[in-house]
Coordinates of C-alpha atoms and ligand atoms in Angstrom, one line a residue:
M1 CA 44.1 128.6 172.6
S2 CA 47.5 129.1 171.5
T3 CA 48.5 133.1 170.1
P4 CA 51.1 132.6 167.4
P5 CA 54.1 134.0 168.5
S6 CA 55.1 137.3 168.6
P7 CA 58.4 138.0 167.3
S8 CA 60.8 138.7 169.7
S9 CA 59.2 135.7 171.8
E10 CA 60.8 133.1 169.0
P11 CA 63.2 131.8 170.8
Q12 CA 66.8 131.9 169.0
T13 CA 67.1 128.4 166.1
P14 CA 70.7 127.2 166.6
W15 CA 72.4 126.4 162.8
F16 CA 71.4 122.8 162.7
A17 CA 67.8 123.3 163.4
S18 CA 67.5 123.9 159.6
T19 CA 70.0 121.0 158.6
V20 CA 69.1 117.1 158.5
V21 CA 72.6 114.9 159.9
Y22 CA 72.7 111.8 157.7
Q23 CA 74.4 108.3 160.1
V24 CA 77.2 106.2 158.1
Y25 CA 77.6 102.4 160.4
P26 CA 82.1 102.3 157.9
R27 CA 81.4 98.6 158.1
S28 CA 78.3 98.7 156.3
F29 CA 77.8 101.4 153.7
A30 CA 80.3 100.8 150.8
D31 CA 83.5 98.6 150.1
S32 CA 86.0 99.8 147.4
D33 CA 88.8 96.9 147.6
G34 CA 86.1 93.9 147.8
D35 CA 86.9 92.9 151.4
G36 CA 83.4 92.0 152.3
V37 CA 84.1 95.3 154.7
G38 CA 83.3 98.5 153.9
D39 CA 85.5 101.4 154.0
L40 CA 86.0 105.2 153.9
P41 CA 87.2 105.2 150.3
G42 CA 83.8 103.4 150.2
I43 CA 82.5 106.7 151.6
T44 CA 84.1 109.0 149.4
S45 CA 82.5 107.1 146.3
R46 CA 78.8 108.0 147.8
L47 CA 79.4 111.3 149.0
D48 CA 77.3 112.6 146.5
H49 CA 74.5 110.7 147.3
L50 CA 74.0 112.3 150.8
A51 CA 75.1 115.6 149.1
D52 CA 71.5 114.7 146.9
L53 CA 70.2 114.1 149.6
G54 CA 70.5 117.5 151.2
V55 CA 71.7 116.6 154.6
G56 CA 74.2 119.3 155.6
V57 CA 75.7 116.5 158.0
V58 CA 77.8 113.4 158.0
W59 CA 78.2 111.6 161.5
L60 CA 80.9 108.4 161.0
S61 CA 80.4 105.8 163.8
P62 CA 83.5 104.7 164.5
V63 CA 87.0 104.2 162.6
Y64 CA 89.6 104.0 164.7
A65 CA 91.6 101.2 165.0
S66 CA 90.1 98.1 167.1
P67 CA 89.8 94.5 167.3
Q68 CA 86.3 95.2 166.4
D69 CA 85.1 94.0 169.2
D70 CA 81.8 95.8 169.8
N71 CA 82.6 96.8 165.9
G72 CA 84.6 99.6 166.2
Y73 CA 83.3 100.7 169.5
D74 CA 86.6 99.4 171.9
I75 CA 88.9 101.7 170.3
S76 CA 92.6 100.6 170.3
D77 CA 93.9 103.9 169.3
Y78 CA 92.2 106.9 168.7
R79 CA 94.3 108.7 166.6
A80 CA 94.7 106.0 163.8
V81 CA 92.1 104.4 161.2
D82 CA 91.5 101.2 161.6
P83 CA 93.2 99.1 158.3
S84 CA 90.3 97.4 157.2
F85 CA 89.1 101.3 156.9
G86 CA 91.5 102.8 155.1
T87 CA 94.7 104.7 156.0
L88 CA 94.6 108.8 157.7
A89 CA 95.4 109.9 154.1
D90 CA 91.9 108.7 153.0
M91 CA 90.3 109.9 156.2
D92 CA 91.4 113.5 155.1
A93 CA 90.3 112.6 151.4
L94 CA 86.6 112.2 152.2
I95 CA 86.9 115.3 155.1
A96 CA 88.5 117.5 152.2
A97 CA 85.5 116.1 149.5
A98 CA 82.5 116.3 152.5
H99 CA 83.2 119.7 152.5
E100 CA 83.4 120.6 149.0
R101 CA 80.2 119.9 148.9
G102 CA 79.3 121.2 152.3
I103 CA 78.6 119.1 154.4
K104 CA 80.6 118.3 157.8
V105 CA 82.0 115.6 159.1
V106 CA 81.3 114.4 162.5
M107 CA 83.1 111.7 164.1
D108 CA 81.9 109.2 166.9
L109 CA 83.9 109.9 170.7
V110 CA 83.7 106.7 172.1
V111 CA 85.3 107.4 175.6
N112 CA 82.9 106.0 178.6
H113 CA 85.5 102.8 177.5
T114 CA 88.4 102.2 175.6
S115 CA 89.4 98.7 173.6
D116 CA 91.0 96.7 176.6
E117 CA 94.1 96.6 173.6
H118 CA 94.6 100.3 174.2
P119 CA 98.1 101.3 175.4
W120 CA 96.3 103.4 178.2
F121 CA 95.0 99.8 179.2
V122 CA 98.0 96.9 178.8
E123 CA 99.7 99.6 181.1
S124 CA 97.4 99.5 183.3
T125 CA 97.2 96.0 183.7
A126 CA 100.5 95.9 184.2
S127 CA 100.7 96.0 188.1
K128 CA 98.9 97.9 191.0
D129 CA 102.0 100.9 190.9
S130 CA 101.9 101.0 187.1
P131 CA 101.0 105.1 187.2
K132 CA 98.3 104.7 184.8
R133 CA 96.4 102.2 187.3
D134 CA 94.2 105.0 188.0
W135 CA 93.3 105.8 184.6
Y136 CA 90.6 102.0 185.0
V137 CA 88.0 101.4 187.7
W138 CA 90.3 98.9 189.5
R139 CA 88.8 97.2 192.8
P140 CA 89.3 94.3 195.1
P141 CA 87.4 91.3 195.2
R142 CA 84.0 92.1 197.1
E143 CA 84.7 91.8 201.2
G144 CA 84.9 88.8 202.3
F145 CA 85.2 86.7 199.1
S146 CA 88.7 85.6 197.2
A147 CA 89.5 87.1 193.7
G148 CA 87.7 84.5 191.5
D149 CA 85.2 83.5 193.6
P150 CA 81.5 83.7 192.6
G151 CA 80.0 86.9 194.0
A152 CA 83.3 87.7 194.6
E153 CA 82.4 90.7 192.1
P154 CA 82.9 94.5 193.3
T155 CA 78.8 95.2 192.6
N156 CA 75.8 93.1 191.6
W157 CA 75.7 95.2 188.1
R158 CA 75.3 94.0 184.5
S159 CA 76.5 94.1 181.9
A160 CA 74.7 96.0 178.5
F161 CA 76.2 92.7 176.9
S162 CA 74.9 90.3 179.5
G163 CA 77.3 88.9 182.5
S164 CA 78.8 90.6 185.3
T165 CA 80.6 94.6 185.0
W166 CA 83.6 92.7 186.2
Q167 CA 86.6 91.2 185.2
L168 CA 89.3 89.4 187.3
D169 CA 92.7 90.4 186.1
E170 CA 94.4 87.1 187.2
R171 CA 98.2 88.9 187.4
T172 CA 97.0 91.7 190.3
G173 CA 94.2 89.9 191.1
E174 CA 91.8 93.2 191.3
Y175 CA 88.6 92.9 189.0
Y176 CA 88.0 96.4 186.3
L177 CA 84.9 97.7 185.8
H178 CA 83.6 97.3 181.9
L179 CA 79.9 98.3 181.9
F180 CA 79.9 97.1 177.4
S181 CA 81.7 93.4 177.3
R182 CA 84.7 92.7 178.8
K183 CA 87.4 93.6 176.3
Q184 CA 86.2 97.3 176.9
P185 CA 87.2 99.0 180.2
D186 CA 85.8 101.6 181.4
L187 CA 87.9 105.1 181.8
N188 CA 88.4 106.7 185.1
W189 CA 86.9 110.4 184.3
E190 CA 88.2 111.0 188.2
N191 CA 91.3 110.5 186.6
P192 CA 92.3 114.5 185.5
E193 CA 94.9 113.1 183.4
V194 CA 91.8 110.6 181.3
R195 CA 90.3 114.2 180.8
A196 CA 93.8 115.9 179.3
A197 CA 94.5 113.5 177.6
V198 CA 91.0 113.1 176.2
A199 CA 90.9 116.7 175.3
D200 CA 94.7 116.5 173.8
M201 CA 93.3 113.7 171.6
M202 CA 89.6 115.8 169.9
R203 CA 92.2 118.7 169.6
W204 CA 94.0 117.0 167.3
W205 CA 90.7 115.8 165.5
L206 CA 89.3 119.2 165.3
D207 CA 93.1 120.2 163.7
R208 CA 91.8 117.6 161.1
G209 CA 88.9 119.7 159.5
V210 CA 86.1 117.6 161.8
D211 CA 83.7 119.2 162.7
G212 CA 82.1 118.5 166.0
F213 CA 81.2 114.8 168.0
R214 CA 78.1 112.2 168.9
M215 CA 79.5 111.5 171.9
D216 CA 79.5 107.7 173.0
V217 CA 77.3 106.6 176.5
I218 CA 78.9 110.4 177.3
N219 CA 76.3 110.4 180.5
F220 CA 78.2 107.5 182.0
I221 CA 81.2 108.8 182.4
S222 CA 80.8 110.2 186.3
K223 CA 80.0 107.6 188.6
R224 CA 77.9 107.9 191.4
Y225 CA 80.7 106.7 194.0
D226 CA 80.1 106.4 197.8
A227 CA 82.1 108.4 200.5
D228 CA 84.4 105.9 201.0
G229 CA 85.4 105.4 196.8
S230 CA 82.9 101.8 196.8
L231 CA 80.1 101.6 194.5
P232 CA 77.0 100.2 196.0
D233 CA 75.1 97.0 194.0
G234 CA 71.9 97.4 191.9
A235 CA 68.8 97.2 192.6
P236 CA 67.7 93.5 190.9
W237 CA 66.5 93.4 187.5
P238 CA 62.2 92.5 187.0
D239 CA 63.6 89.8 185.4
G240 CA 65.4 88.2 188.2
G241 CA 68.6 86.8 187.1
L242 CA 71.8 86.6 188.8
W243 CA 72.2 90.2 188.1
G244 CA 71.2 93.7 189.5
D245 CA 70.7 97.0 187.7
G246 CA 74.1 99.0 188.0
G247 CA 72.7 101.9 186.1
P248 CA 71.2 104.3 189.0
F249 CA 74.8 104.7 190.2
F250 CA 77.0 105.1 186.3
M251 CA 74.0 106.9 184.1
T252 CA 74.2 111.0 184.3
G253 CA 76.5 111.0 187.5
P254 CA 77.0 114.3 189.5
R255 CA 80.7 115.7 187.7
L256 CA 78.7 114.7 184.2
H257 CA 78.1 118.6 183.6
E258 CA 81.5 119.6 185.2
Y259 CA 83.4 116.7 183.1
L260 CA 81.2 118.2 179.5
A261 CA 81.8 121.7 181.0
E262 CA 86.1 121.2 181.1
L263 CA 85.9 119.6 177.5
R264 CA 84.2 122.2 176.5
R265 CA 87.1 125.0 177.5
E266 CA 89.7 122.6 176.5
V267 CA 88.5 121.7 173.3
F268 CA 86.7 123.8 171.6
A269 CA 87.2 127.5 173.5
G270 CA 88.0 130.5 171.2
R271 CA 88.4 128.5 167.9
E272 CA 87.1 129.3 165.0
G273 CA 83.9 128.3 163.0
Q274 CA 80.9 126.0 163.4
F275 CA 81.0 122.6 165.2
L276 CA 78.2 120.0 166.4
T277 CA 78.3 118.5 169.5
V278 CA 75.7 115.3 170.5
G279 CA 75.9 113.4 173.3
E280 CA 74.6 109.9 173.4
M281 CA 72.3 109.9 176.6
P282 CA 70.4 106.5 177.7
G283 CA 68.4 107.3 181.1
I284 CA 68.4 110.8 180.5
T285 CA 65.3 113.0 181.3
V286 CA 63.8 116.1 179.5
E287 CA 65.3 118.1 182.6
A288 CA 69.1 117.6 182.9
A289 CA 68.9 117.7 178.9
V290 CA 67.4 121.1 178.8
E291 CA 70.7 121.8 181.2
L292 CA 72.9 120.3 179.4
T293 CA 71.7 121.5 176.2
D294 CA 70.7 125.0 176.7
A295 CA 72.4 127.1 174.2
G296 CA 73.9 129.5 177.1
T297 CA 74.2 127.5 179.9
G298 CA 74.7 124.0 178.2
V299 CA 77.4 122.5 177.2
L300 CA 76.7 120.4 174.4
D301 CA 74.7 121.4 171.3
M302 CA 71.5 118.1 171.9
V303 CA 71.7 114.6 172.9
F304 CA 70.2 111.6 171.9
Q305 CA 67.7 109.9 174.3
F306 CA 65.6 106.5 174.3
E307 CA 62.4 107.4 176.1
H308 CA 60.7 105.8 172.6
V309 CA 62.5 103.4 171.6
N310 CA 62.7 102.1 174.4
L311 CA 58.5 101.9 174.4
D312 CA 58.4 98.9 173.0
H313 CA 61.1 97.2 175.5
G314 CA 58.7 94.7 178.1
P315 CA 60.1 94.4 181.5
G316 CA 62.2 92.1 180.7
G317 CA 64.3 95.1 178.1
K318 CA 64.4 95.1 174.3
W319 CA 65.1 90.8 174.7
D320 CA 61.7 90.8 176.3
P321 CA 59.9 93.0 173.2
Q322 CA 56.2 94.5 173.8
P323 CA 53.3 96.3 171.1
F324 CA 53.7 99.9 170.2
S325 CA 51.9 102.8 171.3
L326 CA 51.3 105.3 169.3
L327 CA 49.9 107.2 172.9
D328 CA 53.0 106.4 174.4
L329 CA 54.6 107.6 171.2
K330 CA 52.8 111.5 171.7
A331 CA 53.1 111.0 175.3
S332 CA 57.0 111.2 175.0
F333 CA 57.6 113.0 172.2
G334 CA 55.2 115.8 173.3
R335 CA 57.3 115.7 177.0
W336 CA 60.4 116.6 175.0
Q337 CA 58.7 118.9 172.4
A338 CA 57.5 120.8 175.5
G339 CA 60.0 120.3 177.7
M340 CA 62.3 122.4 175.2
A341 CA 60.1 124.2 173.7
E342 CA 61.5 127.5 175.5
R343 CA 65.6 126.0 176.2
G344 CA 67.7 123.4 174.6
W345 CA 67.8 121.2 171.6
N346 CA 65.8 117.7 170.7
S347 CA 67.9 115.5 168.7
L348 CA 64.8 113.6 166.3
Y349 CA 65.5 110.3 165.3
W350 CA 63.7 106.5 164.8
D351 CA 67.3 104.3 163.3
N352 CA 70.9 103.8 164.5
H353 CA 73.1 101.5 164.4
D354 CA 71.3 99.9 168.1
Q355 CA 68.1 100.3 166.5
P356 CA 65.9 97.4 164.5
R357 CA 64.6 99.3 161.2
I358 CA 61.1 101.5 161.8
V359 CA 59.5 100.1 158.8
S360 CA 59.4 97.3 159.6
R361 CA 59.0 98.1 163.7
W362 CA 56.2 100.7 164.4
G363 CA 55.1 101.0 159.6
D364 CA 54.5 98.1 157.9
D365 CA 57.2 96.6 155.6
G366 CA 54.6 94.5 153.7
R367 CA 51.7 96.5 151.6
W368 CA 52.0 100.0 152.9
W369 CA 55.6 99.6 152.6
R370 CA 56.4 102.8 150.9
E371 CA 53.4 104.8 153.0
S372 CA 54.2 103.7 155.8
A373 CA 57.7 104.5 155.6
T374 CA 56.9 108.2 153.9
A375 CA 54.2 108.3 156.7
L376 CA 56.8 107.9 159.5
A377 CA 59.5 110.1 158.7
T378 CA 57.0 113.0 157.6
L379 CA 55.9 112.9 161.6
L380 CA 59.9 112.9 163.0
H381 CA 61.4 115.6 160.5
L382 CA 59.3 118.0 161.1
H383 CA 59.1 118.0 165.1
R384 CA 61.4 121.1 166.5
G385 CA 65.1 119.7 166.8
T386 CA 67.5 118.6 164.4
P387 CA 66.4 114.7 162.6
Y388 CA 69.1 112.2 162.0
V389 CA 68.5 110.1 159.3
Y390 CA 70.4 106.6 159.1
Q391 CA 71.6 105.0 156.1
G392 CA 69.2 102.6 154.3
E393 CA 66.5 104.9 156.3
E394 CA 66.7 107.1 153.3
I395 CA 65.0 103.9 151.4
G396 CA 62.8 102.3 154.0
M397 CA 65.6 100.0 154.4
T398 CA 63.4 96.5 156.4
N399 CA 64.4 94.0 159.4
L400 CA 66.3 91.7 158.3
P401 CA 65.0 87.4 158.0
F402 CA 66.1 85.8 161.0
A403 CA 66.4 81.7 161.0
A404 CA 69.0 80.8 162.8
P405 CA 71.9 81.9 165.7
E406 CA 74.0 82.5 163.1
D407 CA 71.5 84.6 161.6
Y408 CA 72.9 87.1 165.0
S409 CA 76.4 88.5 164.9
D410 CA 76.0 91.8 167.3
I411 CA 78.2 91.3 170.4
E412 CA 75.2 92.1 172.6
A413 CA 72.7 89.7 170.7
V414 CA 75.0 86.3 170.2
N415 CA 76.2 87.0 174.1
H416 CA 72.5 87.3 175.4
Y417 CA 70.7 84.1 173.4
R418 CA 74.5 81.8 174.9
Q419 CA 73.9 82.9 178.0
A420 CA 69.8 82.4 177.6
V421 CA 70.3 79.4 176.0
A422 CA 72.2 78.5 179.1
A423 CA 69.8 78.9 181.0
G424 CA 66.8 77.1 179.3
A425 CA 65.7 78.9 177.2
D426 CA 64.7 77.1 174.0
P427 CA 66.4 78.3 171.1
Q428 CA 64.2 78.6 167.9
A429 CA 62.2 80.5 170.1
L430 CA 64.8 82.7 170.9
V431 CA 66.3 82.6 167.6
A432 CA 62.8 84.2 166.9
S433 CA 61.7 86.5 170.0
M434 CA 65.3 88.1 169.5
A435 CA 64.7 89.1 165.7
R436 CA 62.8 92.2 166.3
L437 CA 64.7 94.7 167.9
T438 CA 68.3 92.8 167.0
R439 CA 70.9 95.5 166.6
D440 CA 71.9 93.6 163.4
N441 CA 68.9 94.8 162.1
A442 CA 70.7 97.9 161.1
R443 CA 73.8 96.3 160.3
S444 CA 73.2 94.2 156.8
G445 CA 75.0 95.7 153.6
M446 CA 73.7 99.7 152.3
Q447 CA 72.0 98.4 149.3
W448 CA 72.4 100.9 146.5
D449 CA 71.7 99.3 143.5
G450 CA 69.8 95.2 142.7
G451 CA 72.9 93.6 141.4
P452 CA 74.7 91.5 143.9
N453 CA 75.1 92.1 147.0
G454 CA 73.3 94.8 146.6
G455 CA 76.1 97.0 145.3
F456 CA 77.4 97.0 148.9
T457 CA 80.3 94.9 147.8
T458 CA 82.3 92.6 145.2
G459 CA 83.7 90.6 147.4
E460 CA 82.0 88.4 149.7
P461 CA 79.5 90.8 152.9
W462 CA 81.1 90.6 156.5
Y463 CA 77.8 90.6 157.2
R464 CA 74.5 89.5 155.6
V465 CA 73.1 91.9 152.8
N466 CA 68.8 92.1 152.7
P467 CA 67.8 89.5 149.7
N468 CA 64.9 92.6 149.3
A469 CA 68.0 94.7 148.1
S470 CA 66.9 93.3 144.3
W471 CA 64.3 95.3 144.1
L472 CA 64.7 97.9 146.9
N473 CA 67.4 99.8 146.6
V474 CA 69.1 103.7 146.5
E475 CA 68.8 103.2 142.0
A476 CA 65.7 101.7 142.1
Q477 CA 64.0 105.0 143.3
R478 CA 66.9 107.9 142.9
D479 CA 64.4 108.9 139.6
D480 CA 61.4 108.3 140.7
P481 CA 59.4 111.4 142.6
A482 CA 56.8 109.2 144.3
S483 CA 60.0 107.0 146.2
V484 CA 60.8 106.5 150.2
L485 CA 63.7 108.8 148.5
S486 CA 62.4 111.6 147.1
H487 CA 60.3 111.7 150.2
H488 CA 63.2 111.8 152.7
K489 CA 65.2 114.5 150.0
A490 CA 62.3 116.7 150.2
L491 CA 61.5 116.6 154.1
I492 CA 65.5 117.8 153.9
A493 CA 64.5 120.6 151.3
L494 CA 61.4 121.7 153.7
R495 CA 63.8 122.5 156.6
R496 CA 66.3 123.8 155.0
D497 CA 64.2 126.4 153.5
E498 CA 60.1 126.0 154.9
P499 CA 61.9 128.8 158.6
C500 CA 58.3 127.4 160.3
V501 CA 60.3 124.1 160.6
A502 CA 63.6 125.0 161.9
A503 CA 62.1 128.0 164.1
G504 CA 58.4 127.2 164.8
D505 CA 57.1 126.2 168.3
F506 CA 55.1 122.6 168.4
T507 CA 51.6 122.3 169.5
M508 CA 50.1 118.7 169.8
L509 CA 46.8 117.9 168.4
A510 CA 44.2 115.5 169.7
A511 CA 47.0 113.8 171.4
T512 CA 44.1 111.2 172.5
H513 CA 43.9 110.2 169.0
P514 CA 45.5 106.3 169.1
H515 CA 45.7 106.0 164.9
V516 CA 46.7 109.7 163.6
Y517 CA 49.6 112.1 164.8
A518 CA 49.1 115.8 164.5
Y519 CA 50.3 118.9 165.1
R520 CA 50.8 122.2 165.0
R521 CA 54.5 124.5 163.7
A522 CA 54.5 128.1 163.9
T523 CA 56.2 131.5 163.2
A524 CA 54.4 134.6 163.4
A525 CA 54.3 134.5 159.5
T526 CA 53.4 130.7 159.5
E527 CA 51.8 128.1 160.0
L528 CA 52.5 124.3 158.8
L529 CA 49.5 121.2 159.9
V530 CA 51.3 117.6 160.1
L531 CA 48.7 115.1 160.0
V532 CA 50.1 111.3 160.0
A533 CA 47.9 108.4 159.9
V534 CA 49.9 105.8 161.8
S535 CA 47.2 102.5 160.4
G536 CA 46.5 100.4 158.0
E537 CA 42.8 101.8 158.2
E538 CA 41.2 105.1 156.5
Q539 CA 41.5 107.5 159.2
P540 CA 38.2 110.4 159.3
L541 CA 39.8 113.5 160.6
A542 CA 36.7 114.6 163.5
A543 CA 38.9 113.9 166.2
V544 CA 41.6 115.9 164.4
A545 CA 39.2 118.5 162.9
A546 CA 37.5 119.2 166.9
A547 CA 41.5 119.3 168.6
V548 CA 42.3 122.0 165.9
A549 CA 39.1 124.3 167.3
A550 CA 39.4 123.3 170.9
D551 CA 43.4 123.4 170.9
L552 CA 44.2 126.1 168.1
G553 CA 41.0 128.0 169.0
D554 CA 40.6 127.8 164.7
D555 CA 38.2 126.8 162.3
A556 CA 39.1 123.8 160.9
A557 CA 37.1 124.6 157.6
A558 CA 39.8 127.2 157.6
W559 CA 42.5 124.8 156.6
D560 CA 40.5 123.6 153.4
G561 CA 42.4 126.5 151.9
A562 CA 46.1 125.6 152.5
E563 CA 48.8 124.6 150.8
L564 CA 49.4 120.8 150.4
V565 CA 53.2 121.3 150.8
L566 CA 54.4 118.0 150.9
G567 CA 52.1 114.5 151.4
N568 CA 53.1 110.7 150.7
W569 CA 49.9 109.3 148.3
H570 CA 50.5 110.8 145.0
D571 CA 47.7 109.7 142.8
E572 CA 44.7 111.2 143.8
V573 CA 45.7 114.0 146.0
R574 CA 43.8 115.5 148.8
S575 CA 43.9 118.7 151.0
G576 CA 42.6 120.4 154.5
L577 CA 41.0 117.8 156.9
A578 CA 39.8 115.2 154.5
P579 CA 40.1 111.5 155.5
L580 CA 43.6 110.2 156.2
R581 CA 44.5 107.3 153.4
P582 CA 46.4 104.3 155.0
W583 CA 49.6 105.9 156.0
E584 CA 48.7 108.9 154.8
A585 CA 51.3 112.0 155.8
R586 CA 50.0 115.8 155.0
V587 CA 51.3 118.7 155.1
L588 CA 49.2 121.2 155.1
R589 CA 50.6 125.6 155.4
R590 CA 49.8 128.4 155.4
P591 CA 50.0 132.3 156.9
A592 CA 49.5 133.1 159.8
T593 CA 46.1 133.9 161.6
A594 CA 46.6 137.1 163.5
Ligands
TEU1 O1 75.0 101.8 173.3 C1 74.7 102.0 173.7 C2 73.6 102.1 174.5 O2 73.1 102.5 174.8 C3 73.3 100.9 173.8 O3 73.8 99.8 173.8 C4 72.1 100.4 173.8 O4 72.0 100.0 175.2 C5 71.8 98.7 172.9 O5 71.9 98.9 172.0 C6 69.9 98.6 173.2 O6 70.4 97.2 172.2 C7 76.5 102.9 172.6 C8 77.1 102.4 170.9 O7 76.0 102.9 170.3 C9 77.2 101.3 170.5 O8 76.6 100.5 169.1 C10 77.4 100.4 171.1 O9 78.1 98.5 172.0 C11 77.7 100.9 173.3 O10 77.3 102.1 173.1 C12 79.0 101.1 173.6 O11 80.1 101.6 173.3

């Protein structure tokens, strides 16, 4: 039986507990000059949409100068805006316009690697004695092999974008490490000059007015070297294949906390203002995340963990999708909520530029599209932590149709397709099997209205716009109180206005119910009961009622009189623990019971 928390025991909540972050993928958000590629003036022209939504922070995926090998996550100049996105003046105008609307601007910090066209790397490849040689991770061929021989790569690690993580530089006869594409060489963070250069660049952006950073694969910056500086081979991947799993040797390495503490000190210490730092950390554990995000001893405000977004990845990884289980999701979210109840802080997300659209992934983008989109948003947003909304999620954008290999544009998918076909896979079957989880689903043009290209561009879009933009768009939903957009506005307002959402403790209910996600949030003053049917079938709540009695020591009937704060079935409203209709979400509130 959990007693209502007494005022003194409530952990202090950070400023970002009552706000929501909106992620913009600049290439696909809004094109102001008709060249088919989204840009900074386009984002500025749409800031009222974000203000109307009520978000407090906008995170921009990279806009820096880049050859765009990985759509900007390969940076060739950290202090320049890529001409396809605009100019530094456009960036200054965007920052000013966002601040006028009370919206903070967070940049994407991509410093595990640079582009191979960055002057640092160009100088590093010049010769083995280059002053910048040690700015990257160079190694000679594997002992007993000559450069270029099959198997001569220094380790057997597989890149996230297929193939080896090592690229031979013919000129110097050595290999450089690239955990992602060969045009994304990893920086050597062991080198204090590298860390100083990164800190200096971050200060430069803060001086321009940005309010923080989303840090790309930041837990990859500390590699786990052997005593002699070498890097060990990884265990074979379950799907067989040529390469091994290097993750244990580059994820959350021994000096990560030290490097991030140094950055916090060198970049933020003594600087006035409220800043946000969120670290993207594939493979991070709850325990490690608590240490990294503890308000007192931590070095980041929050992290992006991947446990839930890998739940439908099979043994072969994302290209081997497996059915989603709500019980697995409850177990994962339950662990992160409990793990961060006293210390640390969670980020809450379904979508981003690397994930498929949640309504298609774990919802129902057909018959129950509106209900499932709003149900899944409710389920996520009212947990303890800071929610993130990815562009288009607020209107329930869906996955794309894929009919041919040309329908894929993302380097991760294109490389996988090529490699799998070369290994004998059936091309058409591959086109179909990759569709569910490919990142391309997140990268179609934003759907602003029902006009040509969904109002994303007046030109030829760099990548497709979903044909359903004709009916699924911001304009169609703006003034509809029952729309997915209006529901997101209500959720964001509830987090801003109801302290129990920002500060309340979390109790999972009916953890073994396969189709209903139920939990309570509570402060000394208020209790919220969140009930969500994750199913196209009606869900009687007997099990939840029993759980309310068992887990809360409460009489479920006591909720009959509770206030219905938010619901997504607008015609015949039900309250209390009446059965949930398909994909129904119901949020009840009452004063805390002593
Ligand atoms: O993503 C890191 C990462 O974990 C993803 O690549 C993930 O493995 C993959 O998307 C799952 O399909 C970050 C950025 O978010 C991503 O866009 C970049 O491609 C990557 O780093 C390299 O910078």
